[in-house]
Amino acid sequence: MIHQANKLYEQLVEQLREAENQPDLSPAQRREKYLQLINASIAELKLRVIHHHFDKEQEEIHFFKYLKPRFSSLLIYHSRLALIELKKPVGSLQDLRRHYKNELRLIRVFYDHHVQLHQYMLSEAFFLDARLFVRGNSELPYHYSTSAVDTDTRFTTHYDYVVARLQANQRLRDYLLQALRNLDEGHLEPAASPPRKELSWTGPKVHLIELAYGLYESGHINNGTTDLMEITRQLEALFQVKLGNVYRTFQEVRQRKKDSRTKFLDLMRERLLQRMDELDGN
């Protein structure tokens, strides 16, 4: 199930990237397309889970603590973003500022109600995992707030939704702060920052894709809450390159037989160690 969920998520990320690059879609149509793709993927994931028996409790914990929230956080993020844009007032810059600040306040309220779970996840603790991320467990820590969203106990625990909501809120917070910065600069739309044109990727694209996956799997960006699609998008903007079908390329990398499957990361390590040895020698 762990392998199936990871593969399904990679496919979803690629589908979202393709939808993002469709020039004939309006912003509203693109948001609707995102939600359709995410809901379809979650429905397929749910079908697989309710017909799957987790042989080990640790596998079930890993799924509901890390894997399912990846899908749910995408749904929450794009649903909330669509609502934020729908409710955006037609008025002065001050009205827009108030709108975005109210949304930030809602994020803060949710965080305050779930601060202990947030800290539990950040600390990479595991001593409560069996009580938080195993289905059917009613023995809950009294001081951990919970929010129910899915009543189907075959596909939900008390806290996988809260984890997903915290992850989605981090992305929403970044979006809202950027929107406020743009208003301060006189822009009405929360456009992305212009890319740094002085940097360009001159190596094979497959190496940059390998780097993107490495950054994603390490969990070192925004405490592991940033998804692969966003990391890839940022790398494309930074280096002025289009990576195409990232998922398909990664599948080809996984199937390497003769060469290393982490050729670029191996090269980086080799060159870095070589440079350190040279400096030590000097």
Coordinates of C-alpha atoms in Angstrom, one line a residue:
M1 CA 0.0 0.0 0.0
I2 CA 2.9 2.4 0.7
H3 CA 4.3 1.9 -2.7
Q4 CA 0.8 2.2 -4.4
A5 CA 0.1 5.4 -2.5
N6 CA 3.4 7.0 -3.5
K7 CA 2.9 6.1 -7.1
L8 CA -0.6 7.4 -7.1
Y9 CA 0.6 10.7 -5.6
E10 CA 3.3 11.1 -8.2
Q11 CA 0.8 10.5 -10.9
L12 CA -1.5 13.2 -9.4
V13 CA 1.3 15.7 -9.2
E14 CA 2.1 15.2 -12.9
Q15 CA -1.6 15.6 -13.8
L16 CA -1.8 18.9 -11.8
R17 CA 1.4 20.1 -13.6
E18 CA -0.2 19.3 -17.0
A19 CA -3.4 21.1 -16.0
E20 CA -1.4 24.1 -14.9
N21 CA 0.3 24.3 -18.3
Q22 CA -3.0 24.3 -20.3
P23 CA -3.1 27.8 -21.8
D24 CA -6.8 27.5 -22.8
L25 CA -8.1 27.3 -19.2
S26 CA -9.2 30.3 -17.3
P27 CA -8.1 30.6 -13.7
A28 CA -11.5 29.5 -12.5
Q29 CA -11.5 26.5 -14.9
R30 CA -8.0 25.6 -13.9
R31 CA -9.0 25.6 -10.2
E32 CA -12.0 23.4 -11.0
K33 CA -9.7 21.0 -13.0
Y34 CA -7.4 20.8 -10.0
L35 CA -10.2 19.8 -7.7
Q36 CA -11.5 17.2 -10.1
L37 CA -8.1 15.6 -10.4
I38 CA -7.5 15.6 -6.7
N39 CA -10.9 14.2 -5.8
A40 CA -10.6 11.4 -8.3
S41 CA -7.2 10.5 -7.0
I42 CA -8.4 10.5 -3.3
A43 CA -11.4 8.3 -4.4
E44 CA -9.1 5.8 -6.0
L45 CA -6.8 5.8 -2.9
K46 CA -9.8 5.3 -0.6
L47 CA -11.0 2.3 -2.7
R48 CA -7.6 0.7 -2.4
V49 CA -7.3 1.3 1.3
I50 CA -10.6 -0.1 2.3
H51 CA -9.8 -3.3 0.5
H52 CA -6.3 -3.5 1.9
H53 CA -5.2 -5.2 5.2
F54 CA -2.2 -3.5 6.8
D55 CA -0.1 -6.4 8.0
K56 CA 1.8 -4.2 10.5
E57 CA 0.5 -1.4 12.6
Q58 CA 3.5 0.7 11.7
E59 CA 2.5 0.5 8.0
E60 CA -0.9 1.8 8.9
I61 CA 0.6 4.6 11.0
H62 CA 2.9 5.6 8.2
F63 CA 0.0 5.8 5.7
F64 CA -2.3 8.0 7.8
K65 CA 0.5 10.1 9.3
Y66 CA 2.4 10.9 6.1
L67 CA 0.8 9.6 2.9
K68 CA -2.9 10.3 3.1
P69 CA -2.3 13.9 4.3
R70 CA -0.3 14.6 1.1
F71 CA -3.5 14.0 -0.9
S72 CA -5.9 15.7 1.6
S73 CA -3.7 18.8 2.0
L74 CA -3.8 19.4 -1.8
L75 CA -7.6 19.2 -1.7
I76 CA -7.8 21.5 1.3
Y77 CA -5.4 24.0 -0.2
H78 CA -7.0 24.3 -3.6
S79 CA -10.5 24.3 -2.1
R80 CA -9.7 27.1 0.3
L81 CA -7.8 29.0 -2.4
A82 CA -10.8 28.8 -4.7
L83 CA -13.0 30.1 -1.9
I84 CA -10.6 32.9 -1.1
E85 CA -10.6 34.1 -4.7
L86 CA -14.4 33.8 -4.9
K87 CA -14.9 35.9 -1.8
K88 CA -12.3 38.5 -2.9
P89 CA -14.0 41.9 -2.6
V90 CA -14.3 44.3 -5.5
G91 CA -13.2 47.5 -3.8
S92 CA -10.2 49.4 -2.6
L93 CA -6.7 48.1 -1.8
Q94 CA -7.7 48.4 1.9
D95 CA -10.7 46.1 1.3
L96 CA -8.3 43.5 -0.3
R97 CA -5.9 43.8 2.6
R98 CA -8.6 43.2 5.1
H99 CA -9.8 40.2 3.1
Y100 CA -6.4 38.6 3.1
K101 CA -5.7 39.4 6.7
N102 CA -9.0 37.9 7.8
E103 CA -7.9 34.7 6.0
L104 CA -4.6 34.8 7.8
R105 CA -6.4 35.2 11.1
L106 CA -8.5 32.0 10.4
I107 CA -5.2 30.1 9.8
R108 CA -3.8 31.4 13.1
V109 CA -7.0 30.3 15.0
F110 CA -6.8 26.8 13.6
Y111 CA -3.1 26.6 14.5
D112 CA -3.8 27.8 18.1
H113 CA -6.4 25.0 18.5
H114 CA -3.9 22.4 17.2
V115 CA -0.6 23.7 18.3
Q116 CA 0.4 20.6 20.3
L117 CA -0.2 18.3 17.4
H118 CA 1.8 20.8 15.2
Q119 CA 4.7 20.6 17.6
Y120 CA 4.4 16.8 17.8
M121 CA 4.8 16.6 14.0
L122 CA 7.7 19.1 13.9
S123 CA 9.6 17.2 16.6
E124 CA 9.2 14.0 14.6
A125 CA 7.9 12.3 17.7
F126 CA 6.3 8.9 17.5
F127 CA 5.2 7.9 21.1
L128 CA 1.6 8.8 20.4
D129 CA 1.4 7.5 16.9
A130 CA -0.7 4.4 17.8
R131 CA -3.3 6.6 19.4
L132 CA -3.4 9.3 16.7
F133 CA -3.0 7.5 13.4
V134 CA -4.6 4.0 13.8
R135 CA -8.2 3.6 12.7
G136 CA -10.8 2.9 15.3
N137 CA -8.7 4.1 18.2
S138 CA -10.9 6.0 20.6
E139 CA -8.3 6.5 23.3
L140 CA -7.3 10.0 22.5
P141 CA -5.0 12.5 24.3
Y142 CA -7.4 14.9 26.0
H143 CA -5.3 17.9 25.2
Y144 CA -5.1 17.3 21.5
S145 CA -7.8 19.1 19.6
T146 CA -9.4 17.2 16.7
S147 CA -11.5 18.1 13.7
A148 CA -13.6 15.4 12.0
V149 CA -14.2 15.6 8.3
D150 CA -14.6 12.1 7.0
T151 CA -17.0 9.9 8.8
D152 CA -16.0 6.7 7.0
T153 CA -13.8 5.0 9.7
R154 CA -12.3 2.7 7.1
F155 CA -10.4 5.6 5.6
T156 CA -9.8 8.0 8.4
T157 CA -8.2 8.4 11.8
H158 CA -8.8 11.2 14.3
Y159 CA -5.8 13.2 13.2
D160 CA -4.8 12.6 9.6
Y161 CA -7.1 15.4 8.5
V162 CA -5.6 17.8 11.1
V163 CA -2.1 17.1 9.8
A164 CA -3.3 17.7 6.2
R165 CA -5.0 21.0 7.3
L166 CA -1.8 22.2 8.9
Q167 CA 0.2 21.4 5.8
A168 CA -2.4 23.2 3.5
N169 CA -2.5 26.2 5.9
Q170 CA 1.3 26.6 5.5
R171 CA 0.9 26.9 1.7
L172 CA -2.2 29.2 2.1
R173 CA -0.2 31.4 4.5
D174 CA 2.6 31.8 1.9
Y175 CA 0.1 32.7 -0.8
L176 CA -1.7 35.3 1.4
L177 CA 1.6 36.9 2.5
Q178 CA 2.7 37.2 -1.1
A179 CA -0.7 38.7 -2.0
L180 CA -0.2 41.3 0.8
R181 CA 3.3 42.1 -0.4
N182 CA 2.0 42.6 -4.0
L183 CA -0.7 45.0 -2.7
D184 CA 2.0 47.0 -0.9
E185 CA 3.8 47.2 -4.3
G186 CA 0.6 48.3 -6.1
H187 CA -0.3 45.0 -7.7
L188 CA -3.8 43.7 -7.4
E189 CA -3.0 40.1 -8.2
P190 CA -0.8 37.7 -6.1
A191 CA 1.6 37.1 -8.9
A192 CA 4.8 35.1 -8.3
S193 CA 8.1 36.8 -7.9
P194 CA 10.0 37.2 -11.2
P195 CA 12.5 34.5 -11.9
R196 CA 16.2 35.1 -11.5
K197 CA 17.2 35.2 -15.2
E198 CA 21.0 35.2 -14.4
L199 CA 20.8 31.5 -13.5
S200 CA 20.3 28.8 -16.2
W201 CA 20.4 25.0 -16.1
T202 CA 23.0 23.7 -18.5
G203 CA 23.1 20.1 -17.5
P204 CA 20.8 17.3 -18.4
K205 CA 17.2 17.8 -17.3
V206 CA 17.1 14.4 -15.7
H207 CA 19.7 15.5 -13.3
L208 CA 17.5 18.4 -12.1
I209 CA 14.6 16.1 -11.8
E210 CA 16.8 13.8 -9.6
L211 CA 17.6 16.8 -7.5
A212 CA 13.9 17.8 -7.1
Y213 CA 13.0 14.3 -5.9
G214 CA 16.0 14.3 -3.5
L215 CA 14.9 17.7 -2.0
Y216 CA 11.3 16.4 -1.7
E217 CA 12.1 13.1 -0.1
S218 CA 14.6 14.7 2.3
G219 CA 11.7 16.7 3.9
H220 CA 14.0 19.6 4.5
I221 CA 11.9 22.3 2.7
N222 CA 9.2 23.8 4.9
N223 CA 9.4 20.9 7.3
G224 CA 8.5 18.5 4.6
T225 CA 5.1 20.2 3.8
T226 CA 6.0 21.4 0.3
D227 CA 5.0 19.0 -2.3
L228 CA 7.0 17.8 -5.3
M229 CA 5.0 19.9 -7.8
E230 CA 5.9 23.1 -6.0
I231 CA 9.6 22.2 -5.6
T232 CA 9.7 21.4 -9.3
R233 CA 8.0 24.6 -10.2
Q234 CA 10.4 26.7 -8.2
L235 CA 13.4 24.9 -9.8
E236 CA 12.0 25.5 -13.2
A237 CA 11.6 29.2 -12.5
L238 CA 15.0 29.5 -10.8
F239 CA 16.9 27.9 -13.7
Q240 CA 14.7 29.0 -16.6
V241 CA 14.0 25.4 -17.8
K242 CA 10.9 23.2 -18.6
L243 CA 11.3 19.7 -17.2
G244 CA 8.4 18.2 -19.0
N245 CA 6.8 15.0 -17.7
V246 CA 8.7 14.7 -14.4
Y247 CA 6.9 11.5 -13.3
R248 CA 7.8 9.6 -16.5
T249 CA 11.4 10.7 -16.4
F250 CA 11.6 9.5 -12.8
Q251 CA 10.2 6.1 -13.8
E252 CA 13.0 5.8 -16.3
V253 CA 15.6 6.7 -13.7
R254 CA 14.2 4.1 -11.4
Q255 CA 14.7 1.5 -14.1
R256 CA 18.4 2.2 -14.6
K257 CA 20.3 -1.1 -14.6
K258 CA 23.9 -0.6 -15.4
D259 CA 24.4 2.9 -14.1
S260 CA 23.6 4.3 -10.7
R261 CA 20.0 5.4 -10.1
T262 CA 21.3 8.6 -8.4
K263 CA 23.9 9.6 -10.9
F264 CA 23.6 13.3 -10.3
L265 CA 23.6 13.1 -6.5
D266 CA 26.6 10.7 -6.7
L267 CA 28.4 13.2 -8.9
M268 CA 27.7 16.1 -6.5
R269 CA 29.0 14.0 -3.6
E270 CA 32.1 13.0 -5.5
R271 CA 32.9 16.6 -6.5
L272 CA 32.2 18.0 -3.1
L273 CA 34.4 15.4 -1.4
Q274 CA 37.1 16.1 -4.0
R275 CA 37.0 19.8 -3.2
M276 CA 37.2 19.2 0.5
D277 CA 40.2 16.9 0.0
E278 CA 41.9 19.7 -2.1
L279 CA 41.3 22.3 0.6
D280 CA 42.5 19.9 3.3
G281 CA 45.7 19.3 1.2
N282 CA 46.3 23.1 0.9

